[in-house]
Short mmCIF file of C-alpha atoms in Angstrom, two decimals:
data_model
loop_
_atom_site.label_atom_id
_atom_site.label_comp_id
_atom_site.label_asym_id
_atom_site.label_seq_id
_atom_site.Cartn_x
_atom_site.Cartn_y
_atom_site.Cartn_z
CA MET A 1 75.70 -11.40 -8.63
CA LYS A 2 74.89 -8.48 -6.24
CA ASN A 3 72.19 -7.35 -8.69
CA ASN A 4 70.56 -10.77 -8.59
CA LYS A 5 70.52 -10.77 -4.84
CA LEU A 6 68.89 -7.36 -4.69
CA LEU A 7 66.26 -8.38 -7.18
CA SER A 8 65.48 -11.61 -5.32
CA ASN A 9 65.09 -9.58 -2.07
CA ALA A 10 62.83 -7.05 -3.76
CA LYS A 11 60.85 -9.85 -5.25
CA ARG A 12 60.51 -11.63 -1.89
CA ARG A 13 59.24 -8.45 -0.18
CA MET A 14 56.58 -7.93 -2.84
CA GLN A 15 55.33 -11.42 -2.40
CA ARG A 16 54.99 -11.19 1.44
CA GLY A 17 51.58 -9.49 1.39
CA PHE A 18 50.19 -7.40 4.32
CA THR A 19 51.10 -7.57 7.92
CA LEU A 20 48.59 -8.36 10.60
CA ILE A 21 48.75 -4.74 11.84
CA GLU A 22 47.92 -3.41 8.39
CA ILE A 23 44.93 -5.80 8.02
CA MET A 24 43.65 -4.87 11.48
CA ILE A 25 43.90 -1.04 10.72
CA VAL A 26 41.99 -1.54 7.48
CA LEU A 27 39.31 -3.64 9.16
CA THR A 28 39.00 -1.03 12.04
CA LEU A 29 38.60 1.79 9.48
CA LEU A 30 35.99 -0.17 7.58
CA GLY A 31 34.12 -0.93 10.81
CA LEU A 32 34.08 2.80 11.78
CA ILE A 33 32.82 3.83 8.25
CA GLY A 34 30.22 1.13 8.42
CA THR A 35 28.94 2.21 11.88
CA PHE A 36 28.78 5.83 10.70
CA ALA A 37 26.85 4.90 7.49
CA VAL A 38 24.32 2.64 9.36
CA THR A 39 23.69 5.29 12.06
CA ASN A 40 23.00 7.94 9.48
CA TYR A 41 20.74 5.57 7.54
CA MET A 42 18.72 4.69 10.64
CA LYS A 43 18.33 8.45 11.51
CA SER A 44 17.22 9.22 7.97
CA GLN A 45 14.81 6.34 7.92
CA ARG A 46 13.25 7.47 11.28
CA GLU A 47 12.89 11.04 9.97
CA GLY A 48 11.26 9.69 6.83
CA TYR A 49 8.80 7.58 8.79
CA ILE A 50 7.90 10.60 10.94
CA LYS A 51 7.20 12.71 7.83
CA SER A 52 5.14 9.84 6.31
CA THR A 53 3.10 9.47 9.48
CA LYS A 54 2.43 13.29 9.47
CA ILE A 55 1.18 13.10 5.88
CA LEU A 56 -1.00 10.13 6.59
CA ILE A 57 -2.58 11.82 9.64
CA GLN A 58 -3.31 14.92 7.49
CA GLN A 59 -4.88 12.64 4.71
CA LEU A 60 -7.00 10.88 7.39
CA LYS A 61 -8.07 14.26 8.79
CA THR A 62 -9.07 15.45 5.30
CA ALA A 63 -11.20 12.31 4.90
CA LEU A 64 -12.70 12.75 8.34
CA ASP A 65 -13.67 16.33 7.41
CA ASP A 66 -15.30 15.06 4.20
CA TYR A 67 -17.21 12.63 6.34
CA TYR A 68 -18.25 15.40 8.70
CA ARG A 69 -19.47 17.65 5.86
CA THR A 70 -21.61 14.83 4.59
CA CYS A 71 -22.89 13.37 7.83
CA ASN A 72 -22.77 16.46 10.14
CA SER A 73 -20.52 14.59 12.69
CA TYR A 74 -17.33 12.58 12.85
CA PRO A 75 -17.66 8.83 13.26
CA ASN A 76 -17.74 7.90 16.95
CA THR A 77 -14.90 6.08 18.62
CA GLY A 78 -16.65 2.79 18.23
CA GLN A 79 -17.07 3.20 14.49
CA GLY A 80 -13.46 4.36 14.24
CA LEU A 81 -11.58 5.02 10.99
CA ALA A 82 -13.27 2.03 9.41
CA ALA A 83 -16.21 4.35 8.83
CA LEU A 84 -14.10 6.04 6.18
CA ILE A 85 -14.14 2.88 4.10
CA SER A 86 -17.65 1.60 4.49
CA LYS A 87 -20.91 2.95 6.15
CA PRO A 88 -21.12 1.67 9.77
CA ALA A 89 -24.20 -0.29 10.55
CA ASP A 90 -25.16 1.95 13.34
CA SER A 91 -24.73 5.19 11.30
CA THR A 92 -27.53 7.65 10.82
CA CYS A 93 -25.84 9.38 7.93
CA LYS A 94 -28.32 9.53 4.95
CA ASP A 95 -25.78 10.95 2.42
CA TYR A 96 -22.80 8.62 3.12
CA ASP A 97 -20.68 8.25 0.03
CA PRO A 98 -21.02 4.70 -1.25
CA ASN A 99 -17.39 4.75 -2.29
CA GLY A 100 -16.20 5.71 1.17
CA TYR A 101 -13.84 8.51 1.99
CA ILE A 102 -10.44 6.93 1.61
CA ASN A 103 -9.11 4.65 -1.17
CA GLY A 104 -8.54 0.97 -0.42
CA LYS A 105 -10.26 -1.71 1.49
CA LYS A 106 -8.26 -1.33 4.64
CA VAL A 107 -7.54 1.55 7.03
CA PRO A 108 -3.92 2.55 6.69
CA GLN A 109 -1.45 1.90 9.47
CA ASP A 110 1.51 4.10 10.38
CA PRO A 111 4.98 3.23 8.82
CA TRP A 112 5.88 1.17 11.99
CA GLY A 113 2.81 -1.11 11.37
CA HIS A 114 0.65 0.29 14.28
CA ASP A 115 -2.97 1.29 13.94
CA PHE A 116 -3.75 4.91 14.37
CA ILE A 117 -5.51 5.86 17.54
CA TYR A 118 -8.84 7.59 16.81
CA ILE A 119 -11.18 9.06 19.40
CA SER A 120 -14.35 11.09 18.88
CA ASP A 121 -16.79 10.96 21.79
CA ASP A 122 -19.11 13.81 20.81
CA GLY A 123 -18.86 13.70 17.00
CA LYS A 124 -17.65 17.28 16.91
CA LYS A 125 -13.90 16.95 17.45
CA VAL A 126 -11.42 14.18 16.95
CA THR A 127 -8.18 12.92 18.44
CA LEU A 128 -5.93 11.31 15.88
CA LYS A 129 -2.45 10.00 16.57
CA SER A 130 0.20 7.41 15.95
CA LEU A 131 2.09 5.90 18.86
CA GLY A 132 5.32 6.29 16.92
CA PRO A 133 8.23 3.85 16.59
CA ASP A 134 7.82 2.17 20.01
CA GLY A 135 4.09 1.64 19.67
CA LYS A 136 3.58 2.90 23.20
CA GLU A 137 1.71 5.95 24.61
CA GLY A 138 4.00 8.77 25.69
CA GLU A 139 7.01 10.45 24.12
CA GLY A 140 7.43 9.83 20.46
CA ASN A 141 3.67 9.99 19.64
CA ILE A 142 2.69 11.97 16.59
CA SER A 143 -0.72 13.65 16.88
CA LEU A 144 -2.96 15.76 14.88
CA GLU A 145 -2.24 18.59 17.25
CA ASP A 146 1.52 18.42 16.41
CA ILE A 147 0.80 18.91 12.76
CA GLN A 148 -1.70 21.77 12.91
#
């Protein structure tokens, strides 16, 4: 009789499940782990975007240098990076490569979806930069000078 009572008490305890405190502790731990994982993911993604932007800037600079060697000047600010895809109407470059200087039909954007800033007033030097994640001038910009 006593054995039956012990077995039924043990059986009842096993069927009770988790207490509210135990569930809250598990949920809190899962929340902390999730927060940590998301934070690290966002940091890694940002670093990856910055590296990709630097590579894109280097590739654009290489294409601009090819344009310079062919045309003896960089495209002016008005012609912009689009001059690397097709010959600008106001271009005096006689040896412009009919295939352009970059692949594709569109000037690439930075990983955040912003256009690169291109300036060349005298045709002898260029300013090339990305406005970074916030898309605003100032801190967080990635420029050609940062890479070289």
